[in-house]
XYZ file of C-alpha atoms in Angstrom:
441
model
C -14.456 -29.124 11.682
C -13.764 -25.560 10.502
C -12.241 -23.504 13.330
C -15.030 -20.923 13.410
C -18.106 -23.132 12.974
C -19.108 -22.869 16.634
C -17.845 -19.342 17.117
C -21.173 -17.751 18.007
C -21.671 -20.241 20.851
C -18.126 -19.611 22.092
C -18.680 -15.852 22.109
C -21.979 -16.083 23.953
C -20.434 -18.372 26.571
C -17.488 -16.019 27.006
C -19.751 -13.018 27.367
C -21.949 -14.893 29.815
C -18.970 -15.383 32.147
C -18.998 -11.646 32.737
C -22.721 -10.970 32.353
C -24.967 -8.839 34.558
C -24.605 -5.177 33.690
C -24.548 -2.357 36.229
C -28.331 -2.185 36.422
C -28.661 -5.929 36.972
C -29.547 -6.974 33.424
C -27.670 -9.384 31.217
C -25.033 -8.077 28.859
C -26.609 -10.218 26.184
C -29.859 -8.301 26.498
C -28.634 -5.290 24.564
C -30.982 -2.336 24.522
C -32.313 -1.776 21.029
C -34.148 1.486 21.608
C -33.424 4.642 23.535
C -36.849 5.856 24.508
C -36.249 5.077 28.196
C -33.699 7.853 28.628
C -34.632 10.100 25.720
C -34.957 13.137 27.950
C -31.347 12.685 29.135
C -29.495 12.009 25.872
C -31.262 13.242 22.765
C -28.085 13.196 20.697
C -27.575 9.524 21.524
C -31.075 8.570 20.401
C -30.569 10.313 17.100
C -27.221 8.535 16.756
C -28.717 5.081 17.300
C -31.552 5.623 14.854
C -29.119 6.782 12.239
C -26.978 3.718 12.789
C -29.817 1.243 12.737
C -30.927 2.388 9.331
C -27.392 2.577 8.073
C -26.893 -1.192 8.001
C -29.852 -2.349 5.961
C -27.530 -2.535 3.014
C -26.181 -5.857 4.334
C -29.414 -7.739 3.743
C -28.607 -8.548 0.158
C -25.494 -10.442 1.263
C -27.564 -12.987 3.140
C -29.267 -15.860 1.406
C -28.784 -19.227 -0.117
C -26.805 -20.315 -3.086
C -28.336 -18.853 -6.189
C -29.758 -21.164 -8.865
C -27.259 -21.952 -11.620
C -24.426 -20.425 -9.594
C -21.081 -21.267 -11.152
C -18.679 -22.846 -8.641
C -14.947 -22.621 -9.304
C -12.081 -24.158 -7.324
C -8.538 -22.824 -7.134
C -7.366 -26.405 -7.685
C -8.848 -26.270 -11.183
C -6.341 -23.536 -12.029
C -3.245 -25.378 -10.835
C -3.133 -24.635 -7.105
C -1.394 -27.420 -5.159
C -2.285 -26.659 -1.539
C 0.643 -28.756 -0.333
C 2.013 -26.223 2.149
C 5.182 -25.774 0.080
C 4.365 -24.597 -3.447
C 3.745 -20.914 -4.112
C 0.154 -20.936 -5.348
C -0.061 -17.197 -6.017
C -0.162 -17.436 -9.806
C -2.787 -20.195 -9.703
C -4.919 -18.063 -7.386
C -4.662 -15.109 -9.755
C -5.728 -17.268 -12.694
C -8.704 -18.466 -10.671
C -9.488 -14.900 -9.617
C -9.517 -13.584 -13.177
C -12.048 -16.224 -14.201
C -14.078 -15.757 -11.010
C -14.093 -11.968 -11.280
C -15.518 -12.105 -14.797
C -18.154 -14.790 -14.153
C -21.527 -13.394 -13.140
C -22.789 -14.645 -9.733
C -19.972 -17.167 -9.302
C -18.386 -18.741 -6.214
C -14.665 -19.427 -5.779
C -13.822 -22.288 -3.408
C -10.550 -22.832 -1.551
C -10.782 -26.501 -0.494
C -10.582 -27.853 3.030
C -7.651 -29.819 4.535
C -5.094 -28.040 2.371
C -2.611 -25.229 2.978
C -2.067 -22.799 0.123
C 1.109 -20.720 0.305
C 0.818 -17.230 -1.156
C 3.254 -14.413 -1.790
C 1.891 -10.831 -1.702
C -1.091 -10.918 -4.062
C -3.522 -8.258 -5.266
C -7.038 -9.429 -6.127
C -8.326 -6.461 -8.049
C -11.667 -5.438 -9.471
C -13.941 -4.196 -10.694
C -15.694 -7.537 -10.943
C -19.262 -8.674 -11.387
C -21.178 -7.952 -8.167
C -22.566 -10.612 -5.808
C -19.505 -12.872 -5.855
C -18.638 -15.259 -3.005
C -15.187 -16.437 -1.962
C -15.517 -19.528 0.221
C -12.400 -20.403 2.203
C -12.573 -23.888 3.700
C -8.839 -24.597 3.928
C -5.833 -22.501 4.975
C -4.092 -19.653 3.196
C -0.613 -19.031 4.580
C 1.931 -16.316 3.816
C 5.344 -17.240 2.485
C 7.972 -16.491 5.106
C 10.628 -15.285 2.672
C 11.100 -11.548 3.219
C 12.392 -11.115 -0.329
C 8.885 -11.897 -1.573
C 7.772 -8.595 -0.044
C 10.345 -6.306 -1.643
C 7.804 -4.937 -4.148
C 5.068 -4.359 -1.576
C 5.956 -4.200 2.096
C 2.533 -2.779 3.024
C 0.065 -5.544 2.173
C 0.019 -9.305 1.781
C -3.491 -9.980 0.430
C -5.279 -6.974 -1.036
C -8.831 -6.927 -2.404
C -9.751 -3.733 -4.235
C -12.631 -2.173 -6.147
C -15.271 -4.789 -5.296
C -19.037 -4.482 -4.812
C -21.438 -6.850 -3.048
C -18.627 -9.263 -2.174
C -18.643 -11.975 0.500
C -15.835 -14.017 2.066
C -16.681 -16.879 4.453
C -16.225 -20.625 4.886
C -14.696 -21.308 8.323
C -11.119 -21.444 7.027
C -7.837 -19.932 8.208
C -5.765 -16.966 7.025
C -2.277 -17.310 8.502
C -0.007 -14.266 8.130
C 3.046 -16.246 9.287
C 4.429 -13.080 10.827
C 6.685 -14.449 13.542
C 9.954 -13.427 11.883
C 8.659 -9.904 11.281
C 7.879 -9.313 14.947
C 11.609 -9.381 15.748
C 12.175 -6.316 13.551
C 12.010 -2.756 14.838
C 8.597 -1.110 14.864
C 10.063 1.386 12.389
C 10.554 -1.377 9.800
C 7.624 -1.517 7.363
C 5.619 -4.722 7.740
C 2.667 -5.991 5.732
C -0.987 -6.032 6.718
C -2.488 -9.490 6.264
C -5.786 -8.734 4.483
C -6.873 -5.343 3.163
C -10.134 -4.372 1.510
C -9.765 -1.055 -0.322
C -12.412 0.899 -2.198
C -15.052 -1.761 -1.531
C -18.817 -1.395 -1.225
C -21.114 -3.876 0.544
C -18.377 -6.213 1.763
C -19.088 -9.124 4.140
C -16.343 -11.061 5.939
C -17.483 -13.792 8.312
C -16.753 -17.229 9.791
C -12.965 -17.017 9.464
C -9.865 -17.360 11.639
C -7.074 -14.796 11.132
C -3.797 -15.346 12.914
C -0.178 -14.218 13.261
C -0.166 -11.278 10.870
C 3.131 -9.406 10.503
C 1.143 -6.242 11.278
C -2.616 -5.574 11.210
C -4.812 -8.590 10.526
C -7.873 -7.179 8.758
C -8.028 -3.657 7.297
C -10.936 -1.781 5.749
C -9.696 1.242 3.826
C -11.632 3.812 1.798
C -14.712 1.580 1.766
C -18.389 1.693 2.697
C -21.095 -0.674 3.901
C -18.926 -3.254 5.671
C -19.979 -6.219 7.813
C -17.517 -8.423 9.719
C -18.959 -11.125 11.964
C -18.147 -14.457 13.603
C -14.422 -13.845 13.305
C -11.546 -15.071 15.471
C -8.259 -13.146 15.383
C -5.230 -14.547 17.227
C -1.660 -13.369 17.760
C 0.601 -13.465 20.845
C 0.124 -10.676 23.341
C 3.692 -9.484 22.767
C 3.492 -9.364 18.952
C 3.959 -5.691 17.976
C 1.452 -3.688 15.906
C -0.787 -6.684 15.246
C -4.112 -4.861 15.430
C -7.100 -7.143 14.962
C -9.378 -4.978 12.805
C -8.345 -1.543 11.527
C -10.863 0.893 10.020
C -9.734 3.961 8.069
C -11.609 6.317 5.718
C -14.574 3.927 5.880
C -18.275 4.491 6.585
C -21.217 2.332 7.665
C -19.395 -0.517 9.384
C -20.705 -3.306 11.623
C -18.355 -5.628 13.518
C -20.065 -8.220 15.675
C -19.850 -11.631 17.393
C -16.068 -11.960 17.322
C -13.132 -12.880 19.568
C -9.912 -10.886 19.166
C -6.629 -11.555 20.975
C -3.533 -9.743 19.660
C -0.499 -7.694 20.613
C -2.104 -4.341 19.789
C -5.579 -2.834 19.486
C -8.344 -5.383 19.124
C -10.123 -2.793 16.977
C -8.786 0.599 15.895
C -10.926 3.270 14.251
C -9.045 6.140 12.655
C -9.296 9.092 10.292
C -12.455 9.818 8.279
C -14.383 6.837 9.637
C -18.011 7.263 10.652
C -21.153 5.281 11.431
C -19.287 2.352 12.975
C -20.981 -0.146 15.314
C -18.963 -2.691 17.288
C -20.940 -5.227 19.348
C -20.624 -8.575 21.116
C -16.831 -8.706 21.153
C -14.402 -10.479 23.476
C -11.083 -8.599 23.476
C -7.846 -9.720 25.112
C -4.985 -9.845 25.305
C -4.312 -6.641 23.429
C -4.573 -2.877 23.733
C -8.358 -2.655 23.835
C -10.612 -0.747 21.428
C -9.213 2.584 20.287
C -10.603 5.641 18.579
C -7.456 7.016 16.966
C -4.809 7.866 17.048
C -5.882 11.083 15.306
C -3.944 14.217 14.393
C -0.452 12.910 13.718
C -0.382 14.722 10.367
C -0.508 18.310 11.513
C -1.310 19.609 8.010
C -4.640 17.744 7.801
C -7.833 17.701 9.809
C -8.802 14.201 10.916
C -12.326 13.190 11.928
C -14.113 10.237 13.517
C -17.823 10.431 14.330
C -20.903 8.338 15.142
C -19.290 5.340 16.829
C -21.055 2.740 19.001
C -19.149 0.159 21.045
C -21.737 -2.066 22.731
C -21.512 -5.325 24.698
C -17.774 -5.947 24.923
C -15.705 -7.949 27.407
C -12.079 -6.896 27.939
C -9.852 -9.559 29.494
C -6.380 -8.568 30.700
C -5.923 -5.814 28.140
C -3.615 -2.811 28.400
C -6.546 -0.489 27.743
C -10.296 -0.833 27.698
C -12.051 1.930 25.761
C -9.572 4.558 24.611
C -9.628 7.784 22.617
C -6.149 8.963 21.666
C -5.129 12.081 19.747
C -1.781 13.652 18.953
C -0.694 16.978 20.358
C -0.733 19.686 17.704
C -3.314 17.850 15.601
C -6.528 19.184 14.083
C -10.019 17.738 13.672
C -12.391 15.967 16.046
C -13.665 12.725 17.577
C -17.319 13.081 18.583
C -20.672 11.356 19.023
C -19.223 8.209 20.590
C -21.074 5.713 22.816
C -19.442 3.025 24.974
C -22.264 0.885 26.392
C -22.537 -2.433 28.284
C -18.821 -2.963 28.864
C -17.153 -5.401 31.269
C -13.514 -4.933 32.303
C -11.565 -7.836 33.743
C -8.116 -6.888 35.055
C -7.667 -4.035 32.563
C -4.727 -1.676 33.113
C -6.430 1.481 31.776
C -10.177 0.790 31.668
C -11.342 4.247 30.503
C -8.992 6.759 28.950
C -9.024 9.918 26.842
C -5.515 11.043 25.955
C -5.131 14.259 23.967
C -1.366 14.162 24.506
C -0.519 10.993 22.586
C 2.940 11.186 21.009
C 6.213 9.436 20.290
C 7.975 10.240 23.536
C 11.444 11.703 22.995
C 14.435 10.268 24.845
C 17.451 11.888 26.423
C 21.048 10.933 25.706
C 20.793 8.118 28.239
C 17.692 6.556 26.692
C 15.292 7.820 29.336
C 11.778 8.598 28.120
C 10.884 12.277 28.333
C 7.444 13.894 28.353
C 6.296 15.381 25.077
C 6.386 19.191 24.877
C 2.880 20.610 25.163
C 1.400 22.192 22.030
C -1.478 24.613 21.656
C -3.451 22.833 18.947
C -5.379 19.628 19.657
C -7.985 17.313 18.149
C -11.358 18.077 19.747
C -13.119 15.334 21.740
C -16.827 15.839 22.456
C -20.185 14.115 23.024
C -18.796 10.881 24.475
C -21.035 8.639 26.612
C -19.771 5.905 28.959
C -22.777 3.849 30.113
C -23.172 0.567 32.009
C -19.472 -0.102 32.501
C -18.298 -2.369 35.310
C -15.391 -4.596 36.288
C -11.857 -4.500 37.628
C -8.829 -2.334 37.022
C -5.312 -3.723 37.202
C -4.063 -0.500 38.763
C -5.309 2.256 41.026
C -5.940 4.795 38.244
C -9.029 3.408 36.508
C -10.337 6.498 34.681
C -8.050 9.069 33.074
C -9.274 12.058 31.093
C -6.164 13.979 30.065
C -7.438 16.807 27.894
C -6.009 19.953 26.373
C -6.188 23.350 28.067
C -6.921 25.104 24.784
C -9.263 22.421 23.336
C -10.833 20.791 26.412
C -12.944 17.652 26.214
C -16.634 18.513 26.458
C -19.980 16.773 26.581
C -18.514 13.776 28.448
C -21.206 11.738 30.231
C -20.717 8.846 32.642
C -23.783 6.794 33.570
C -23.821 3.697 35.781
C -20.076 3.134 35.932
C -18.613 0.915 38.664
C -14.938 -0.040 38.650
C -12.940 -1.592 41.480
C -9.381 -2.828 41.840
C -8.522 -6.324 40.719
C -7.523 -6.954 44.335
C -10.856 -5.416 45.489
C -8.989 -2.208 46.321
C -10.233 1.336 45.804
C -9.500 2.962 42.457
C -9.475 6.607 41.428
C -10.070 8.934 38.491
C -7.844 11.735 37.230
C -9.492 14.360 35.050
C -8.031 17.541 33.617
C -9.645 20.078 31.306
C -12.836 18.083 30.838
C -16.490 19.165 30.992
C -18.455 16.175 32.222
C -21.637 15.015 33.945
C -22.560 11.938 35.968
C -25.878 10.043 36.033
C -26.661 7.243 38.470
C -23.890 5.477 40.339
C -20.455 6.494 39.017
C -17.271 5.244 40.666
C -14.578 6.374 40.552
C -15.675 9.879 39.701
C -13.819 12.950 38.476
C -15.443 14.781 41.346
C -13.470 12.852 43.926
């Protein structure tokens, strides 16, 4: 049975383990309108309406096999799938035929393992193509195969109305790369660049050398029913990474890695993340932003709704570099459950590569005047346990303070049932309903 066939059921069961939101309702009963609290949060209502309309573009990707659809198999182009042979050239031959065949489907058969070196599947192609992965695609472990492109293993570029599904496995085979220094360039497993109306669903990604699934310079993206797996100590193995991409929906997925489950960075907007189980890993991050001091970086209109964090380093995090420029704003974290999370809620405007002294001791970063602005952030219906006493930390800049921060129905306790606290500096905030711990004491 394909590994992801029963994924939706698994996700719902996992979410149900931590159901019952702060107001007594089920986490699975996600609010779909905002009329109940319109008088409190007008900007949030506008944000949700904008987002709801922004995803209608995915409808065309749904549907049954079209009449007279041409079905191709990679085996027809010489792929062996024996777990030993490099099938990259056979895949490229199949891709070239597939790309130029109107309304076609390319099948990667079940019960076979196809070894691939770094491969670029480029467009433009005919629109409305489907890649159906039933078997396993696995990266060659030979580092010499990556000497021409250390950044990406499988790259899909310049595609429109493109779907990948099938219940198969994409194995980045990254174990040997994890031993290298974080400064050594490692490849992302799967990257979609310059794509429009892309759907990725019903797949298992695992053990990428670096990030597992990247959306770059794209628009109208849907990722659903995905499992992403890597050991908790595997460095830089983000689950899903979004950069310079607009109108994104990520839903019904389980992500367990050694870094961010989902990271949303520069020039990304209109992103909705919902029904996710995250952990282990570093949580869901907005940023980091502002590392390149010469450029303004922006993230806006983000919804993170109905997420369970299990044993993660962070829960919901916004991180920006000192000295950076730009903003992160109009962000909603709603219906969140924390289970033994080290930093459940955090805004850090002082993110940096900490310098070290001559003895290797980590030193604090020198404070800079410039900062990336953080504003209009709502934390609503968040409950659960913190692994340490400090459960909420808003560490904001003196010159560019965080503003428009709202906490509504937040209840965090210690994993050992102990009392937790909040630390807040240079932040303009408001509380609605029960909020604990609170910046006010």
